[in-house]
Coordinates of C-alpha atoms and ligand atoms in Angstrom, one line a residue:
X24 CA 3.4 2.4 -26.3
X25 CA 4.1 4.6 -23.2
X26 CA 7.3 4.6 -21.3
X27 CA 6.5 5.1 -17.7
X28 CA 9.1 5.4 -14.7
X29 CA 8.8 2.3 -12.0
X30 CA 5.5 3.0 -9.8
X31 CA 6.1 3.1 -6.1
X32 CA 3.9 1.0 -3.8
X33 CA 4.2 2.3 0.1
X34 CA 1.7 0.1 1.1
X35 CA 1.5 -3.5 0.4
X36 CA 0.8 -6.9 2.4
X37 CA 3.2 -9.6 2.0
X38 CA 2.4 -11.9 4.4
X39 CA 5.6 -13.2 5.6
X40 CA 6.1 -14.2 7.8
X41 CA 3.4 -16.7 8.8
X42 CA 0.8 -16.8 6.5
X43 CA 2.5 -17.4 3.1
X44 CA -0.7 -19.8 1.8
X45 CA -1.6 -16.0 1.4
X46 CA 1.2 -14.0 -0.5
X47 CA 5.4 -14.2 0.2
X48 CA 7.5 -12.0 -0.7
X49 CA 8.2 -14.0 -4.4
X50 CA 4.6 -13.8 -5.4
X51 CA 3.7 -10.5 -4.0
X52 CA 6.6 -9.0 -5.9
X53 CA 5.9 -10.9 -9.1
X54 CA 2.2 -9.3 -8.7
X55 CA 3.9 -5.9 -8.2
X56 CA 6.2 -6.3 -11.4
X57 CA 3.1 -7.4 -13.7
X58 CA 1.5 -4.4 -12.4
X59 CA 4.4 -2.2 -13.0
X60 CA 5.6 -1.4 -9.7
X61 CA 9.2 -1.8 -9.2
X62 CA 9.1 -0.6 -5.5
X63 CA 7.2 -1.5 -2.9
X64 CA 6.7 -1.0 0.9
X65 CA 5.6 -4.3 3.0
X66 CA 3.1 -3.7 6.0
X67 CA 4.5 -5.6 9.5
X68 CA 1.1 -7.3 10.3
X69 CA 2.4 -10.5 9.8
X70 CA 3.0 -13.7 12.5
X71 CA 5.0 -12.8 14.2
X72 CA 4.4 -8.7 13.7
X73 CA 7.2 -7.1 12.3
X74 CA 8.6 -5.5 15.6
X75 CA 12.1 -5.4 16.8
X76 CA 15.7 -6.5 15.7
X77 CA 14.6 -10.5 15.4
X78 CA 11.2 -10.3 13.7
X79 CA 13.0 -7.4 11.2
X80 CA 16.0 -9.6 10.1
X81 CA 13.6 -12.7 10.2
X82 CA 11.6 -11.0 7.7
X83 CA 14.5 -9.5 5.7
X84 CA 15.9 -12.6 5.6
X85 CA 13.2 -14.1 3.6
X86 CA 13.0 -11.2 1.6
X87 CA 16.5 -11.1 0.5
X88 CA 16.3 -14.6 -1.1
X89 CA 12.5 -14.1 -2.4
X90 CA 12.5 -10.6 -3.5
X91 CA 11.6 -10.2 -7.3
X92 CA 11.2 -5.9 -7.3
X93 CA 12.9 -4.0 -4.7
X94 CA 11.4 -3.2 -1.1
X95 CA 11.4 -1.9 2.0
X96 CA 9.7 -3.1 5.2
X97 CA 7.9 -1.4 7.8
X98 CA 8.1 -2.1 11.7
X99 CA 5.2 -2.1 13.8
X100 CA 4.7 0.1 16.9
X101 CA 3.6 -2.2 19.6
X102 CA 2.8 -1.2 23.3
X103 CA 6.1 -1.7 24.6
X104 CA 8.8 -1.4 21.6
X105 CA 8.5 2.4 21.6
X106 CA 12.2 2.9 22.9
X107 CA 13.6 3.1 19.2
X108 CA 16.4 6.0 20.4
X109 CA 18.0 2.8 22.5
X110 CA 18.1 1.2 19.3
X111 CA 19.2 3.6 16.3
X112 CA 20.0 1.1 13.8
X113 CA 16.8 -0.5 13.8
X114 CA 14.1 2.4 12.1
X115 CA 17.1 3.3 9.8
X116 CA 16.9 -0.4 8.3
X117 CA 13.2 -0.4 7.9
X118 CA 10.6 1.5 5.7
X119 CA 9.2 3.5 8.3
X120 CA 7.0 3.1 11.1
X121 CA 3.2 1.6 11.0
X122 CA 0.7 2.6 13.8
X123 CA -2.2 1.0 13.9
X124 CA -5.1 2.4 15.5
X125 CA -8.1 1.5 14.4
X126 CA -9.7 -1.6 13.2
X127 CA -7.6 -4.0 11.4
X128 CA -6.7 -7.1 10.7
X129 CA -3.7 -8.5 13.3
X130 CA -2.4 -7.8 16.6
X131 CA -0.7 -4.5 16.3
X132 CA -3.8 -2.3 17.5
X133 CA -3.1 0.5 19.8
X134 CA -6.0 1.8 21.8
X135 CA -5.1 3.8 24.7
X136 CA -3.3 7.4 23.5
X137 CA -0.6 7.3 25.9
X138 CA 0.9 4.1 24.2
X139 CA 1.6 6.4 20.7
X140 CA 3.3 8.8 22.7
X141 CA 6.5 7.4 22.6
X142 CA 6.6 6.7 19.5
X143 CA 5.7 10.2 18.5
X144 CA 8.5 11.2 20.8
X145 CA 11.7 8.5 19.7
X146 CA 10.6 7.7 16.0
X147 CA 13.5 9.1 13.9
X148 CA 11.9 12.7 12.2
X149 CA 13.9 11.7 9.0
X150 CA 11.8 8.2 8.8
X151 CA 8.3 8.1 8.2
X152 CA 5.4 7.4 10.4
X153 CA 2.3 6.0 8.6
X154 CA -1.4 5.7 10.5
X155 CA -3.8 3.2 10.0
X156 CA -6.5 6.0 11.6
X157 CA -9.8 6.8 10.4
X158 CA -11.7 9.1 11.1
X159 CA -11.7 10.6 14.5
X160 CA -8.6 8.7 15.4
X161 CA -7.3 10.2 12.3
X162 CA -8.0 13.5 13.4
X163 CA -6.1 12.4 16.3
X164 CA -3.3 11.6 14.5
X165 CA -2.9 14.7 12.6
X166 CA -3.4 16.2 16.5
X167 CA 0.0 14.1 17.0
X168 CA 1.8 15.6 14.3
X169 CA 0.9 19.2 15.4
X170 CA 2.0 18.4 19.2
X171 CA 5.2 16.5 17.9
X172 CA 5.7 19.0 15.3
X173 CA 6.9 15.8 13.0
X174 CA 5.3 14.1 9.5
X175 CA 2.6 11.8 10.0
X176 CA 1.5 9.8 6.7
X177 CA -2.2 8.7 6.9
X178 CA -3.0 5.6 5.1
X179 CA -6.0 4.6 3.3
X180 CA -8.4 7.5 3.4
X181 CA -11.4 7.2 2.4
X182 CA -14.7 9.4 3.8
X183 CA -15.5 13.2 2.8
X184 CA -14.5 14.1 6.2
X185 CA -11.1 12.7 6.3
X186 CA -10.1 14.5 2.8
X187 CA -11.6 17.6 4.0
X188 CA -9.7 17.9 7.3
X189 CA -6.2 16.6 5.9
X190 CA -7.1 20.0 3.6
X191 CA -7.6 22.4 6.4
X192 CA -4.6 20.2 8.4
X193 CA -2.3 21.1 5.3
X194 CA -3.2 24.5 4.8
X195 CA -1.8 25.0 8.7
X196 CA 1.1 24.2 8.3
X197 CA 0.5 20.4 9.6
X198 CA 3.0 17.7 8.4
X199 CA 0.1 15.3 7.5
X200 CA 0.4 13.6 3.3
X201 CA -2.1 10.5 2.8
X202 CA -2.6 8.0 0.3
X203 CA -5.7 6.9 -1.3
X204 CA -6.7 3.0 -2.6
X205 CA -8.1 2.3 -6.0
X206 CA -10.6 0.6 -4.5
X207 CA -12.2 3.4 -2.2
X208 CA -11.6 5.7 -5.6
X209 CA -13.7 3.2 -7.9
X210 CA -16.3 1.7 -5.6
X211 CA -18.4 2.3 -2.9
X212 CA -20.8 0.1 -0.8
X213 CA -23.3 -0.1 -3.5
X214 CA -20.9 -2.1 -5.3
X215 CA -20.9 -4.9 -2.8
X216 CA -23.7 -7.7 -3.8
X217 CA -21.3 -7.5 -7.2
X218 CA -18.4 -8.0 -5.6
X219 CA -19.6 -10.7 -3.4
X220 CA -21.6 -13.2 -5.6
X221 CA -23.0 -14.2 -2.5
X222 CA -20.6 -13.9 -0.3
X223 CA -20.5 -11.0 2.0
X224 CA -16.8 -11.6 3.5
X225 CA -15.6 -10.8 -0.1
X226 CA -16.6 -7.0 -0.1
X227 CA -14.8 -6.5 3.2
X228 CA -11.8 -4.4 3.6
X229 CA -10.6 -1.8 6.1
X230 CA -11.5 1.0 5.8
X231 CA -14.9 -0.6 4.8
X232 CA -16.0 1.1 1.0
X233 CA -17.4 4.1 1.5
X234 CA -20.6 5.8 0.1
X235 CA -20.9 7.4 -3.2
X236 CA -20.8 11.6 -1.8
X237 CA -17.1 10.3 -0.3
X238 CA -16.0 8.8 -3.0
X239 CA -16.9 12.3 -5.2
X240 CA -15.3 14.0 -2.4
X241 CA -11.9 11.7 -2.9
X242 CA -11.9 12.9 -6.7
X243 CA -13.3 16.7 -5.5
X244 CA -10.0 16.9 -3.6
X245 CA -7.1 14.8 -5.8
X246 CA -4.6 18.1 -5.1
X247 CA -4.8 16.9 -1.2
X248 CA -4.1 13.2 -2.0
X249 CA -0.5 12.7 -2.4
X250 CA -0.4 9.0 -2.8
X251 CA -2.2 6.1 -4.8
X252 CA -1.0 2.9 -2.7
X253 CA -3.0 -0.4 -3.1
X254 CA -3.0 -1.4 0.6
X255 CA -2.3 -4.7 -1.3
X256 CA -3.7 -7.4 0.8
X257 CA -4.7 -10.7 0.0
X258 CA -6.8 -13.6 1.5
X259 CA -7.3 -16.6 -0.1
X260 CA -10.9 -17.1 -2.0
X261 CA -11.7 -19.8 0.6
X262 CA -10.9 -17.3 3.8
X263 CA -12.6 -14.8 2.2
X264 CA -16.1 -17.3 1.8
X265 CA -15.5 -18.7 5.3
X266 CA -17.5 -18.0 8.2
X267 CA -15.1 -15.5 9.7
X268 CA -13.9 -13.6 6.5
X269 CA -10.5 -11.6 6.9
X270 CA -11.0 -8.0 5.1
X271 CA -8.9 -7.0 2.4
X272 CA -8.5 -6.6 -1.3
X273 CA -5.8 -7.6 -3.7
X274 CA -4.5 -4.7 -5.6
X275 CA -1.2 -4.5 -7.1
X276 CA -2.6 -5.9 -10.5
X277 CA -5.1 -3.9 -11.2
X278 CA -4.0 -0.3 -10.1
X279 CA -2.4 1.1 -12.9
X280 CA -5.0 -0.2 -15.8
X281 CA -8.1 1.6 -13.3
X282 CA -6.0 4.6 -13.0
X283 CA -5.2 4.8 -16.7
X284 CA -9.1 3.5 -17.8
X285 CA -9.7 6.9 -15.2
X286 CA -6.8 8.8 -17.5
X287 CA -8.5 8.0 -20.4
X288 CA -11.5 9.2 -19.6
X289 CA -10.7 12.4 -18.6
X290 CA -10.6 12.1 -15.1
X291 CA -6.5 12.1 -14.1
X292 CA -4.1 13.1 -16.1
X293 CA -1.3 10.8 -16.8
X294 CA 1.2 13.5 -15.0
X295 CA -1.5 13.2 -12.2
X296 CA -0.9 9.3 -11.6
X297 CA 3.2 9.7 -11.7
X298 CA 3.1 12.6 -9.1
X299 CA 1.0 10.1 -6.8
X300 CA 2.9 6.7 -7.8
X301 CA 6.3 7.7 -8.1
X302 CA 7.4 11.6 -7.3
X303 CA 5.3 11.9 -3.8
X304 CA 6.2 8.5 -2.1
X305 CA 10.1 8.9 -2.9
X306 CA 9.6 12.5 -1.0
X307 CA 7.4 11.4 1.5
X308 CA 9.4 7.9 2.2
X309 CA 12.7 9.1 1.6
X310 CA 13.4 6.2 -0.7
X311 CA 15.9 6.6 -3.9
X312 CA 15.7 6.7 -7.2
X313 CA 15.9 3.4 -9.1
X314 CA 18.3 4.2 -12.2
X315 CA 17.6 2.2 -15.4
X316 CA 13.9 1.4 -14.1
X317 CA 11.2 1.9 -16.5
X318 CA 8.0 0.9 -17.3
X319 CA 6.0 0.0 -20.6
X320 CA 2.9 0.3 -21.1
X321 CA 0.6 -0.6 -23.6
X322 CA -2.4 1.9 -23.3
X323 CA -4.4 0.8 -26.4
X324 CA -4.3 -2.7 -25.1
X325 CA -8.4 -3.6 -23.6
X326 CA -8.7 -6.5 -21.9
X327 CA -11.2 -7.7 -19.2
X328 CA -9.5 -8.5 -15.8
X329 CA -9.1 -11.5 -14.0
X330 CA -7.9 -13.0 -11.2
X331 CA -7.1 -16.5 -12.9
X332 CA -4.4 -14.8 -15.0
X333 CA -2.6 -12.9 -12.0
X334 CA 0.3 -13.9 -10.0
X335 CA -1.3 -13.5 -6.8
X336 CA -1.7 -16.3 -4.2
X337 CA -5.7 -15.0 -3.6
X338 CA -7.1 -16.4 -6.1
X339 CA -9.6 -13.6 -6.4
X340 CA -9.8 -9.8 -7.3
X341 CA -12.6 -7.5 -6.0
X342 CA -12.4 -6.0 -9.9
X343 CA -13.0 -9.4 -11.9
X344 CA -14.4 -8.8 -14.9
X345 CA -13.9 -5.4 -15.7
X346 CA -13.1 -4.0 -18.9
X347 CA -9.4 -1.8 -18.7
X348 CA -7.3 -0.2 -21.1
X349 CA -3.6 0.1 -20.9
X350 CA -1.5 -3.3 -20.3
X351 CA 2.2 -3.3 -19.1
X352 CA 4.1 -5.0 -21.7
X353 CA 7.2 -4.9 -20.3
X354 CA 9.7 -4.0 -17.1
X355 CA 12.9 -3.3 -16.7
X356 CA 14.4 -3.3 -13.4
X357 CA 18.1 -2.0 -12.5
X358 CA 18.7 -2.5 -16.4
X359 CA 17.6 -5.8 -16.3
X360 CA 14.0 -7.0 -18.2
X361 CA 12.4 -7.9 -15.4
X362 CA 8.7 -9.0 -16.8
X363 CA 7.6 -8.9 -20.7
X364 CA 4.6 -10.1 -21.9
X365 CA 3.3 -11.6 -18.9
X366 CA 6.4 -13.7 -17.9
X367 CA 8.2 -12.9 -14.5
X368 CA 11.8 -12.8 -16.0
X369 CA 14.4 -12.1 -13.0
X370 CA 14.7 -14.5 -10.2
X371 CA 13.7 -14.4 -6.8
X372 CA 16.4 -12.5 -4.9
X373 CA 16.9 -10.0 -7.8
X374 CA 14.6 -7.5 -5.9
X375 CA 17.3 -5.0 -3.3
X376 CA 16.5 -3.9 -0.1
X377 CA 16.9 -0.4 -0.6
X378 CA 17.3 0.4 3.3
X379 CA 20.1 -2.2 3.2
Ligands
LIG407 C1 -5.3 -5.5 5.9 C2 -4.8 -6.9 5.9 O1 -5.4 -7.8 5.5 O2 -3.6 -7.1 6.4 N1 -6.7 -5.5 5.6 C3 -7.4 -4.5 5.1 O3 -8.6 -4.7 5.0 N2 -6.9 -3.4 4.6 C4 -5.0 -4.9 7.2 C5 -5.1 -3.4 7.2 O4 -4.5 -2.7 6.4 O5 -5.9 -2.9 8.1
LIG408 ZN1 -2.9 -2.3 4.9

């Protein structure tokens, strides 16, 4: 058995409000638990977005009676909500600031350049802004930090030429960290007709999975990725088959037994995986330390996964079927067991806001 500390997840999909057929905030934390995360950061992409003081406490509302692990949850910059110095209580009560600029699913997209700029400008420095960017947006997004001279968290990467330019962005002094997704870590577009069984909608996800020379580059380049996040973000089986598939992949299950099936074959170290799960995003998102939090693990355990057996809403996992090693046995949350054995064991509304 190892004893881990509780994983951090800055980037997760909740779905509430609006579309809790999908996820809320008491099964997506139950997911996080049984994958040992203890923390996790909720995306505002929801109906309504996450956006201002109403749609916040809305949210926060539901989350404070739900909430199995603790959380935080992210506003969304919108076209016209980029005033935030009128309003200083509001970025200090969330996670941080998403931006999304590029494809996605939702109505938080932001096109034209001149509609980040005051965001740049009136987001708190102290909070974090994450980008939804790739590629050449991204590199306009690290541009943003360099002009604002202010941190800019990239989510998601996932080509050879994103790593390589957050590299020469970091060795110039740029405030730009990123994450990286199991899933653009452990498969690339070959793996699709698998994933699908026949249908397509099921291997989409933004960014779309990448080819095999960027995911070598992803593992070429680990010392420039400072965070594993899941971008946990589920659609039910029957979305996902319909006509008009939604992209996006459940995650929070199955990150930790890939990572430590990667551990154990040389690939990471152990230390590796805690830097990028738990050290990192509590830097990064300014978040505190959970005392009497721990996780254990299992790491002899095999077992084949499935998406039957997991507490998600989704009903499917782009990773059914495969063989991992390393199962978390047990949780303990704020002293409290909060899982063991695959039972959810604290109640909803045990999980803390830890902006609150
Ligand atoms: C995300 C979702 O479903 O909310 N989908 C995805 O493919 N990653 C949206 C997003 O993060 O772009
Ligand atoms: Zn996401």
């Amino acid at each position: 058995m190892i004893r881990l500390p509780g994983l951090i997840d800055p980037h997760v999909h909740l779905r509430e409000p609006g579309a809790t057929h999908k996820e809320d905030y008491d099964s997506g934390t139950s997911v996080a638990l049984a994958g040992g995360v203890t923390l996790v950061l909720a995306m505002p992409n929801t109906k309504p977005p996450i956006f201002d003081a109403a749609t916040l406490d809305l949210v926060l509302d539901s989350a404070k009676a739900k909430a199995r692990c603790d959380y935080a949850q992210f506003l969304g910059a919108g076209p016209d909500n980029g005033d935030w110095a009128n309003h200083p209580s509001l970025p200090e009560r969330s996670a941080g600031l998403k931006m999304y600029l590029d494809s996605t699913f939702g109505q938080l997209r932001l096109d034209d350049m001149s509609l980040w700029m005051p965001h740049f400008q009136n987001w708190p420095r102290s909070l974090p802004i994450v980008a939804h960017s790739e590629s050449r947006s991204m590199a306009a997004a690290i541009l943003f930090a360099a002009i604002y001279d202010r941190p800019v968290h990239i989510a998601h990467i996932s080509l050879k030429e994103e790593v390589l330019l957050i590299k020469a962005a970091k060795e110039r002094g740029i405030q730009v960290t990123c994450e990286v997704c199991p899933h653009h870590l452990f498969l690339t577009q070959g793996d699709i007709p698998a994933i699908s069984h026949g249908h397509p909608g099921r291997g989409e996800v933004r960014p779309r999975l990448a080819t095999q020379a960027d995911v070598d580059a992803l593992w070429a380049n680990l010392d420039v990725i400072d965070c594993f996040a899941t971008d946990h973000a589920p659609h039910t089986i029957e979305e996902k088959d319909s006509d008009n598939p939604p992209p996006g992949f459940p995650g929070l299950e199955t990150i930790l037994p890939l990572l430590l099936a990667a551990v154990g074959e040389g690939r990471l170290t152990l230390d590796d995986v805690l830097v990028r799960m738990v050290t990192n995003p509590r830097r990064i998102f300014n978040l505190p330390e959970q005392p009497e939090t721990w996780v254990e693990v299992d790491e002899d355990a095999a077992y084949e996964i499935k998406a039957a057996e997991s507490f998600t809403r989704c009903g499917w996992t782009p990773f059914e079927g495969w063989k991992v090693k390393g199962r978390v046995r047990k949780v303990v949350l704020r002293g409290r067991t909060a899982f063991e054995d695959g039972k959810i064991l604290v109640e909803p509304g045990y999980g803390k806001n830890i902006r609150a």
